[in-house]
CSV table of C-alpha atoms and ligand atoms in Angstrom, one decimal:
chain,number,residue,atom,x,y,z
A,176,MET,CA,103.2,86.3,150.5
A,177,SER,CA,106.6,87.3,149.2
A,178,GLU,CA,106.8,89.3,146.0
A,179,ALA,CA,108.7,87.6,143.2
A,180,ILE,CA,112.0,89.2,142.5
A,181,PRO,CA,111.9,90.2,138.9
A,182,GLN,CA,114.5,88.2,137.1
A,183,VAL,CA,116.4,90.3,134.6
A,184,LYS,CA,116.9,87.9,131.7
A,185,PRO,CA,120.3,88.1,130.0
A,186,MET,CA,119.7,89.4,126.5
A,187,LYS,CA,121.3,88.4,123.2
A,188,ILE,CA,123.4,91.4,122.3
A,189,MET,CA,124.8,91.7,118.8
A,190,SER,CA,127.0,94.5,117.6
A,191,GLY,CA,130.0,95.1,115.4
A,192,CYS,CA,132.3,97.7,114.1
A,193,ARG,CA,133.3,97.8,110.5
A,194,THR,CA,136.9,97.4,109.6
A,195,THR,CA,138.1,100.6,107.9
A,196,SER,CA,141.4,101.2,109.7
A,197,GLN,CA,142.7,100.9,113.2
A,198,LEU,CA,140.2,101.6,116.0
A,199,HIS,CA,139.9,105.3,116.7
A,200,VAL,CA,138.6,107.0,119.8
A,201,GLY,CA,135.2,107.5,118.2
A,202,ASN,CA,134.8,103.8,117.9
A,203,PHE,CA,135.6,103.4,121.5
A,204,TRP,CA,133.2,106.0,122.9
A,205,GLY,CA,130.6,105.2,120.3
A,206,ALA,CA,130.7,101.4,120.6
A,207,VAL,CA,133.3,99.5,122.5
A,208,ASN,CA,132.7,101.4,125.8
A,209,ASN,CA,129.1,100.2,125.7
A,210,TRP,CA,130.1,96.7,124.9
A,211,LEU,CA,132.2,96.7,128.0
A,212,LYS,CA,129.2,97.6,130.1
A,213,LEU,CA,127.0,94.9,128.5
A,214,GLN,CA,129.4,92.1,128.3
A,215,ASN,CA,129.2,90.7,131.8
A,216,ASP,CA,125.4,90.3,132.1
A,217,ASN,CA,124.4,89.3,128.6
A,218,GLU,CA,125.1,86.8,125.9
A,219,CYS,CA,127.1,89.0,123.6
A,220,TYR,CA,128.3,88.6,120.0
A,221,PHE,CA,130.7,91.2,118.8
A,222,GLY,CA,132.0,91.2,115.2
A,223,VAL,CA,134.9,92.8,113.4
A,224,MET,CA,133.0,93.5,110.2
A,225,ASP,CA,135.5,93.4,107.5
A,226,LEU,CA,133.0,92.5,104.7
A,227,HIS,CA,131.3,95.8,105.5
A,228,GLY,CA,134.7,97.5,105.4
A,229,LEU,CA,135.4,96.1,102.0
A,230,THR,CA,132.2,97.7,100.5
A,231,THR,CA,134.2,101.0,100.4
A,232,ALA,CA,137.8,99.7,100.8
A,233,TYR,CA,137.7,97.0,98.2
A,234,LYS,CA,140.6,98.5,96.4
A,235,SER,CA,142.9,98.2,99.4
A,236,SER,CA,141.8,94.7,100.3
A,237,HIS,CA,145.4,93.8,101.1
A,238,GLU,CA,145.2,96.0,104.2
A,239,ILE,CA,142.1,94.5,105.8
A,240,LYS,CA,143.8,91.4,107.3
A,241,ASN,CA,146.1,93.5,109.4
A,242,PHE,CA,143.4,96.0,110.4
A,243,ASN,CA,141.2,93.0,111.6
A,244,ARG,CA,144.1,91.8,113.8
A,245,ASP,CA,144.8,95.3,115.1
A,246,ILE,CA,141.1,95.8,116.0
A,247,PHE,CA,140.9,92.4,117.6
A,248,ALA,CA,144.0,93.1,119.7
A,249,ASP,CA,142.6,96.5,120.7
A,250,LEU,CA,139.3,94.9,121.8
A,251,VAL,CA,141.1,92.4,123.9
A,252,ALA,CA,143.5,94.9,125.3
A,253,TRP,CA,140.7,97.3,126.3
A,254,GLY,CA,138.9,94.6,128.2
A,255,ILE,CA,136.5,92.8,125.9
A,256,ASP,CA,136.3,89.3,127.4
A,257,THR,CA,136.6,86.8,124.6
A,258,ASP,CA,136.0,83.8,126.9
A,259,LYS,CA,132.6,85.0,128.2
A,260,ASN,CA,131.5,86.5,124.8
A,261,THR,CA,131.7,85.5,121.2
A,262,VAL,CA,134.1,87.9,119.4
A,263,PHE,CA,134.8,87.1,115.8
A,264,ILE,CA,135.9,88.3,112.4
A,265,GLN,CA,132.9,88.5,110.0
A,266,SER,CA,134.6,87.1,106.8
A,267,LEU,CA,135.7,84.0,108.7
A,268,VAL,CA,132.1,83.1,109.3
A,269,PRO,CA,130.7,82.5,105.8
A,270,GLU,CA,127.2,81.9,107.1
A,271,HIS,CA,126.9,85.7,107.2
A,272,ILE,CA,127.0,85.7,103.4
A,273,GLU,CA,124.6,82.8,103.0
A,274,LEU,CA,121.9,84.4,105.2
A,275,PHE,CA,122.6,87.7,103.5
A,276,MET,CA,121.6,86.2,100.1
A,277,HIS,CA,118.3,84.9,101.5
A,278,PHE,CA,117.6,88.3,103.0
A,279,ALA,CA,118.6,90.0,99.7
A,280,ASN,CA,116.0,88.1,97.8
A,281,LEU,CA,113.1,89.2,100.0
A,282,THR,CA,114.3,92.9,100.3
A,283,PRO,CA,112.6,95.2,97.7
A,284,MET,CA,115.2,97.5,96.1
A,285,GLY,CA,113.0,100.4,97.1
A,286,TRP,CA,113.7,99.8,100.7
A,287,LEU,CA,117.4,100.2,100.1
A,288,GLU,CA,117.0,103.2,97.9
A,289,ARG,CA,115.3,105.0,100.8
A,290,VAL,CA,118.0,104.3,103.4
A,291,PRO,CA,119.4,107.7,104.3
A,292,THR,CA,123.0,106.4,104.5
A,293,TRP,CA,122.7,105.5,100.8
A,294,LYS,CA,120.5,108.3,99.6
A,295,ASP,CA,122.6,111.0,101.2
A,296,ALA,CA,125.9,109.4,100.2
A,297,GLU,CA,125.2,108.7,96.6
A,298,GLU,CA,127.1,111.6,95.2
A,299,GLU,CA,130.0,111.0,97.4
A,300,ALA,CA,129.8,107.3,96.5
A,301,LYS,CA,130.0,108.1,92.8
A,302,ALA,CA,133.0,110.4,93.3
A,303,SER,CA,134.9,107.8,95.3
A,304,ASP,CA,134.2,104.9,93.0
A,305,THR,CA,132.0,103.1,95.6
A,306,HIS,CA,128.7,103.4,93.9
A,307,ASN,CA,128.6,99.7,94.0
A,308,LEU,CA,126.2,96.8,94.7
A,309,GLY,CA,128.0,95.9,97.9
A,310,ARG,CA,127.6,99.3,99.4
A,311,PHE,CA,124.0,99.5,98.3
A,312,MET,CA,123.2,96.2,100.0
A,313,TYR,CA,125.2,97.1,103.1
A,314,PRO,CA,122.2,97.1,105.4
A,315,VAL,CA,121.0,93.7,104.2
A,316,LEU,CA,124.3,92.2,105.3
A,317,GLN,CA,124.0,94.0,108.6
A,318,ALA,CA,120.5,92.4,109.0
A,319,ALA,CA,122.0,89.0,108.4
A,320,ASP,CA,124.8,89.7,111.0
A,321,ILE,CA,122.1,90.4,113.6
A,322,ALA,CA,119.6,87.6,112.7
A,323,LEU,CA,122.4,85.0,112.5
A,324,TYR,CA,122.8,85.2,116.3
A,325,ASN,CA,119.2,85.9,117.1
A,326,GLY,CA,120.3,89.4,118.3
A,327,GLN,CA,117.6,91.1,120.4
A,328,LYS,CA,119.4,94.3,121.3
A,329,VAL,CA,121.9,96.0,119.1
A,330,PRO,CA,124.0,98.7,120.9
A,331,VAL,CA,124.7,101.3,118.2
A,332,GLY,CA,125.0,105.0,117.7
A,333,ALA,CA,122.2,107.2,116.4
A,334,ASP,CA,123.6,107.0,112.9
A,335,GLN,CA,122.6,103.3,112.7
A,336,VAL,CA,118.9,103.7,113.6
A,337,ALA,CA,117.8,103.6,110.0
A,338,HIS,CA,119.8,100.4,109.4
A,339,LEU,CA,118.2,98.8,112.4
A,340,GLU,CA,114.7,99.8,111.2
A,341,LEU,CA,115.5,98.1,107.9
A,342,THR,CA,116.7,95.0,109.8
A,343,ARG,CA,113.4,94.8,111.5
A,344,GLU,CA,111.5,95.2,108.3
A,345,ILE,CA,113.5,92.4,106.7
A,346,ILE,CA,113.0,90.1,109.7
A,347,ARG,CA,109.3,90.9,109.8
A,348,ARG,CA,109.0,90.0,106.1
A,349,PHE,CA,111.0,86.8,106.6
A,350,ASN,CA,108.8,85.8,109.6
A,351,PHE,CA,105.7,86.5,107.6
A,352,LEU,CA,106.8,84.7,104.4
A,353,TYR,CA,108.3,81.6,106.1
A,354,LYS,CA,106.5,81.5,109.4
A,355,GLY,CA,109.8,82.0,111.0
A,356,LYS,CA,110.4,83.1,114.6
A,357,LEU,CA,113.4,85.4,114.3
A,358,PRO,CA,113.4,88.0,117.0
A,359,GLU,CA,112.9,91.6,115.9
A,360,PRO,CA,116.0,93.3,117.2
A,361,GLN,CA,115.9,96.7,118.9
A,362,ALA,CA,118.5,99.4,118.8
A,363,LEU,CA,120.1,99.9,122.2
A,364,LEU,CA,120.6,103.6,121.9
A,365,THR,CA,123.3,104.2,124.5
A,366,GLU,CA,124.5,107.6,125.1
A,367,THR,CA,127.4,108.0,122.7
A,368,PRO,CA,129.2,111.3,122.8
A,369,LEU,CA,130.1,112.6,119.4
A,370,VAL,CA,133.8,112.6,119.2
A,371,PRO,CA,135.2,115.2,116.8
A,372,GLY,CA,138.4,115.2,114.9
A,373,LEU,CA,141.5,117.1,116.2
A,374,ASP,CA,140.5,120.1,114.2
A,375,GLY,CA,136.9,120.1,115.5
A,376,ARG,CA,135.5,118.9,112.2
A,377,LYS,CA,134.0,115.4,111.8
A,378,MET,CA,136.6,112.8,112.3
A,379,SER,CA,137.4,111.5,108.9
A,380,LYS,CA,140.1,109.7,107.1
A,381,SER,CA,140.1,112.2,104.3
A,382,TYR,CA,140.7,115.1,106.7
A,383,ASN,CA,143.5,113.2,108.4
A,384,ASN,CA,142.3,114.5,111.8
A,385,GLY,CA,141.8,111.3,113.7
A,386,LEU,CA,143.0,110.1,117.0
A,387,LEU,CA,143.6,106.4,117.4
A,388,LEU,CA,142.4,104.6,120.5
A,389,THR,CA,145.9,103.4,121.2
A,390,GLU,CA,148.3,106.0,120.1
A,391,ASP,CA,151.9,105.7,121.2
A,392,GLU,CA,153.0,108.3,123.7
A,393,LYS,CA,154.8,110.6,121.3
A,394,THR,CA,152.1,110.7,118.7
A,395,LEU,CA,149.5,111.2,121.4
A,396,LYS,CA,151.4,114.3,122.6
A,397,LYS,CA,151.8,115.6,119.1
A,398,LYS,CA,148.2,115.1,118.2
A,399,VAL,CA,146.8,116.7,121.4
A,400,ASN,CA,149.1,119.7,120.9
A,401,SER,CA,147.7,120.1,117.4
A,402,MET,CA,144.1,120.2,118.7
A,403,LEU,CA,142.0,123.2,117.8
A,404,THR,CA,141.3,125.5,120.8
A,405,ASP,CA,138.8,128.3,121.2
A,406,THR,CA,139.7,130.4,118.2
A,407,LYS,CA,138.7,133.6,120.1
A,408,ARG,CA,141.3,133.0,122.7
A,409,LEU,CA,144.3,134.3,120.8
A,410,ARG,CA,146.6,135.3,123.6
A,411,ARG,CA,147.4,133.9,126.9
A,412,GLU,CA,145.7,136.8,128.7
A,413,ASP,CA,142.4,136.4,126.8
A,414,VAL,CA,139.7,134.4,128.5
A,415,GLY,CA,138.3,131.5,126.6
A,416,ASN,CA,135.1,129.5,126.4
A,417,PRO,CA,135.6,125.7,126.9
A,418,ALA,CA,132.3,125.1,125.1
A,419,ASP,CA,133.9,126.3,121.9
A,420,CYS,CA,137.0,124.2,122.3
A,421,THR,CA,137.9,120.8,121.0
A,422,VAL,CA,140.4,120.2,123.8
A,423,PHE,CA,137.5,120.5,126.3
A,424,THR,CA,135.4,118.0,124.3
A,425,PHE,CA,138.1,115.5,124.9
A,426,HIS,CA,138.5,116.5,128.5
A,427,LYS,CA,134.9,115.6,129.0
A,428,LEU,CA,135.7,112.0,127.9
A,429,TYR,CA,138.9,111.5,129.8
A,430,SER,CA,139.1,113.8,132.7
A,431,THR,CA,137.7,113.7,136.3
A,432,ASP,CA,135.1,116.3,137.5
A,433,GLN,CA,137.8,117.9,139.4
A,434,ASP,CA,140.0,118.4,136.3
A,435,LEU,CA,137.0,119.6,134.4
A,436,LYS,CA,136.4,122.3,137.0
A,437,TRP,CA,140.0,123.2,136.8
A,438,VAL,CA,139.7,123.7,133.0
A,439,VAL,CA,136.5,125.7,133.2
A,440,ASP,CA,137.7,128.0,136.0
A,441,GLY,CA,141.2,128.4,134.5
A,442,CYS,CA,140.0,129.0,131.0
A,443,THR,CA,137.3,131.5,131.7
A,444,THR,CA,139.5,133.6,133.9
A,445,ALA,CA,142.7,133.2,131.8
A,446,GLY,CA,144.2,131.5,134.9
A,447,ILE,CA,145.6,128.7,132.8
A,448,GLY,CA,147.1,128.6,129.3
A,449,CYS,CA,146.1,126.3,126.5
A,450,GLY,CA,149.4,124.6,126.9
A,451,ASP,CA,148.7,123.7,130.5
A,452,CYS,CA,145.2,122.5,129.5
A,453,LYS,CA,146.5,120.3,126.7
A,454,ALA,CA,149.3,118.9,129.0
A,455,LYS,CA,146.6,117.8,131.5
A,456,LEU,CA,144.5,116.2,128.8
A,457,CYS,CA,147.5,114.4,127.4
A,458,ALA,CA,148.4,113.0,130.9
A,459,ASN,CA,144.8,111.9,131.4
A,460,ILE,CA,144.5,110.1,128.1
A,461,GLU,CA,147.9,108.6,128.6
A,462,GLU,CA,146.9,107.2,132.0
A,463,LYS,CA,143.9,105.4,130.5
A,464,THR,CA,145.9,104.2,127.5
A,465,LYS,CA,149.1,103.0,129.1
A,466,ILE,CA,148.0,99.5,130.2
A,467,PRO,CA,145.9,98.6,127.1
A,468,ARG,CA,148.8,99.8,124.9
A,469,GLU,CA,151.2,97.4,126.6
A,470,LYS,CA,148.7,94.6,126.4
A,471,LYS,CA,148.0,95.3,122.7
A,472,LYS,CA,151.7,95.3,122.0
A,473,GLU,CA,152.1,92.0,123.7
A,474,LEU,CA,149.4,90.5,121.6
A,475,LEU,CA,150.6,91.9,118.3
A,476,ASN,CA,154.2,90.7,119.1
A,477,ASN,CA,152.8,87.2,119.8
A,478,PRO,CA,150.9,86.4,116.6
A,479,LYS,CA,150.3,82.8,117.7
A,480,ALA,CA,148.5,83.8,120.8
A,481,LEU,CA,146.4,86.3,118.9
A,482,ASP,CA,145.6,83.7,116.2
A,483,SER,CA,144.4,81.3,118.8
A,484,ILE,CA,142.0,83.9,120.3
A,485,ILE,CA,140.7,84.7,116.9
A,486,ASP,CA,140.3,81.0,116.0
A,487,GLN,CA,138.4,80.3,119.2
A,488,GLY,CA,136.1,83.2,118.5
A,489,THR,CA,135.5,82.0,115.0
A,490,GLU,CA,134.7,78.5,116.1
A,491,LYS,CA,132.3,79.7,118.8
A,492,ALA,CA,130.6,82.1,116.3
A,493,ARG,CA,130.3,79.4,113.6
A,494,LEU,CA,128.7,76.9,115.9
A,495,VAL,CA,125.9,79.3,116.7
A,496,ALA,CA,125.7,80.7,113.2
A,497,ARG,CA,125.4,77.2,111.6
A,498,LYS,CA,122.7,76.1,114.0
A,499,ASN,CA,120.7,79.2,113.4
A,500,LEU,CA,121.2,79.1,109.6
A,501,ASN,CA,120.0,75.5,109.6
A,502,GLN,CA,116.9,76.6,111.5
A,503,ILE,CA,116.3,79.4,109.0
A,504,LYS,CA,116.7,77.0,106.1
A,505,ASP,CA,114.2,74.7,107.7
A,506,TRP,CA,111.7,77.5,107.9
A,507,MET,CA,112.3,78.2,104.2
A,508,LYS,CA,111.9,74.5,103.5
A,509,LEU,CA,115.2,74.5,101.6
B,891,LIG,N1,127.1,99.4,110.3
B,891,LIG,C1,127.7,99.4,111.6
B,891,LIG,C2,128.5,100.7,111.8
B,891,LIG,O1,128.9,101.3,110.8
B,891,LIG,C3,128.7,98.2,111.8
B,891,LIG,C4,127.9,96.9,111.8
B,891,LIG,C5,128.0,95.9,110.9
B,891,LIG,C6,127.0,96.5,112.8
B,891,LIG,N2,127.2,94.9,111.2
B,891,LIG,C7,126.6,95.2,112.4
B,891,LIG,C8,126.5,97.0,114.0
B,891,LIG,C9,125.7,94.5,113.1
B,891,LIG,C10,125.6,96.3,114.7
B,891,LIG,C11,125.2,95.0,114.3
B,891,LIG,O2,128.7,101.1,112.9
B,892,SF4,FE1,140.5,125.2,125.3
B,892,SF4,FE2,141.7,124.6,127.5
B,892,SF4,FE3,142.6,126.6,126.0
B,892,SF4,FE4,140.3,126.9,127.3
B,892,SF4,S1,142.4,126.7,128.2
B,892,SF4,S2,140.6,127.4,125.1
B,892,SF4,S3,139.5,124.8,127.2
B,892,SF4,S4,142.6,124.5,125.5
């Protein structure tokens, strides 16, 4: 008797990144890099979530369209396969909003009040004029994003676990109320290194300390040169500690083991200077960025080609979304 070979069933993967600006390196290491690993063996839906972006960026709505295109171009340039997968822009698929409304009705406000991303951000939200209904309901829209494609696994960073928990609660309540069969999605907590800003603090728009995924060569050099080093290593002759250095954090993302050893040995013996160390990092990031940068430029210089990729993605997404929404409305007997 031969033993059955376990069949690994392809899973429905749903994920997205919210449109706030261009993609930065944190987005890549936190999300896109994992999408690349999942995209060949699963049925993947990846959204550029501009409606989520607008919950905080509603005053600069005029910027969103270009950011969407830029993110889309980056995704394609860095290897997201839009033929094999469904890659789309959220606001072009209005079914998200329709399902969101049905979910909003069955979600008690108390559930949202308890979400840490709201609770902890309320003061900041008031100060930045984003203490609004849209931001409050953010996780409900996210639940709709996932359910609309029957998402089973949702690759996200640890900061999204509370949102996923709420998604599951909403879906459980939906299934209970309407005898529905929506799958309860699970967070796929992939290892996502925390990518700091250039100054070692949290990467944030307001600190202006971000590194874009696809910087041009000159800006890349400038930004790497401005990175915070081990503050205790004041002079070239001082030894340093890579563990206390932002440059080293980036080396760990972009450099080979051999280069990492070179940094550790050189830094802890004052064998290399910080300038050498940064030059090496810059070269390693540049090597990884060069081809995608060219590809992205090509796409942005050829708006018709980019439009057509976006249109195809929208069509594919809408087909699935409409079908699932009809099923959902059937369950609700609407
Ligand atoms: N909230 C997610 C983030 O900030 C982005 C997002 C929106 C998302 N809709 C989603 C992620 C659906 C996974 C699934 O990263
Ligand atoms: Fe940081 Fe490199 Fe300087 Fe060491 S040599 S302090 S790791 S930049």
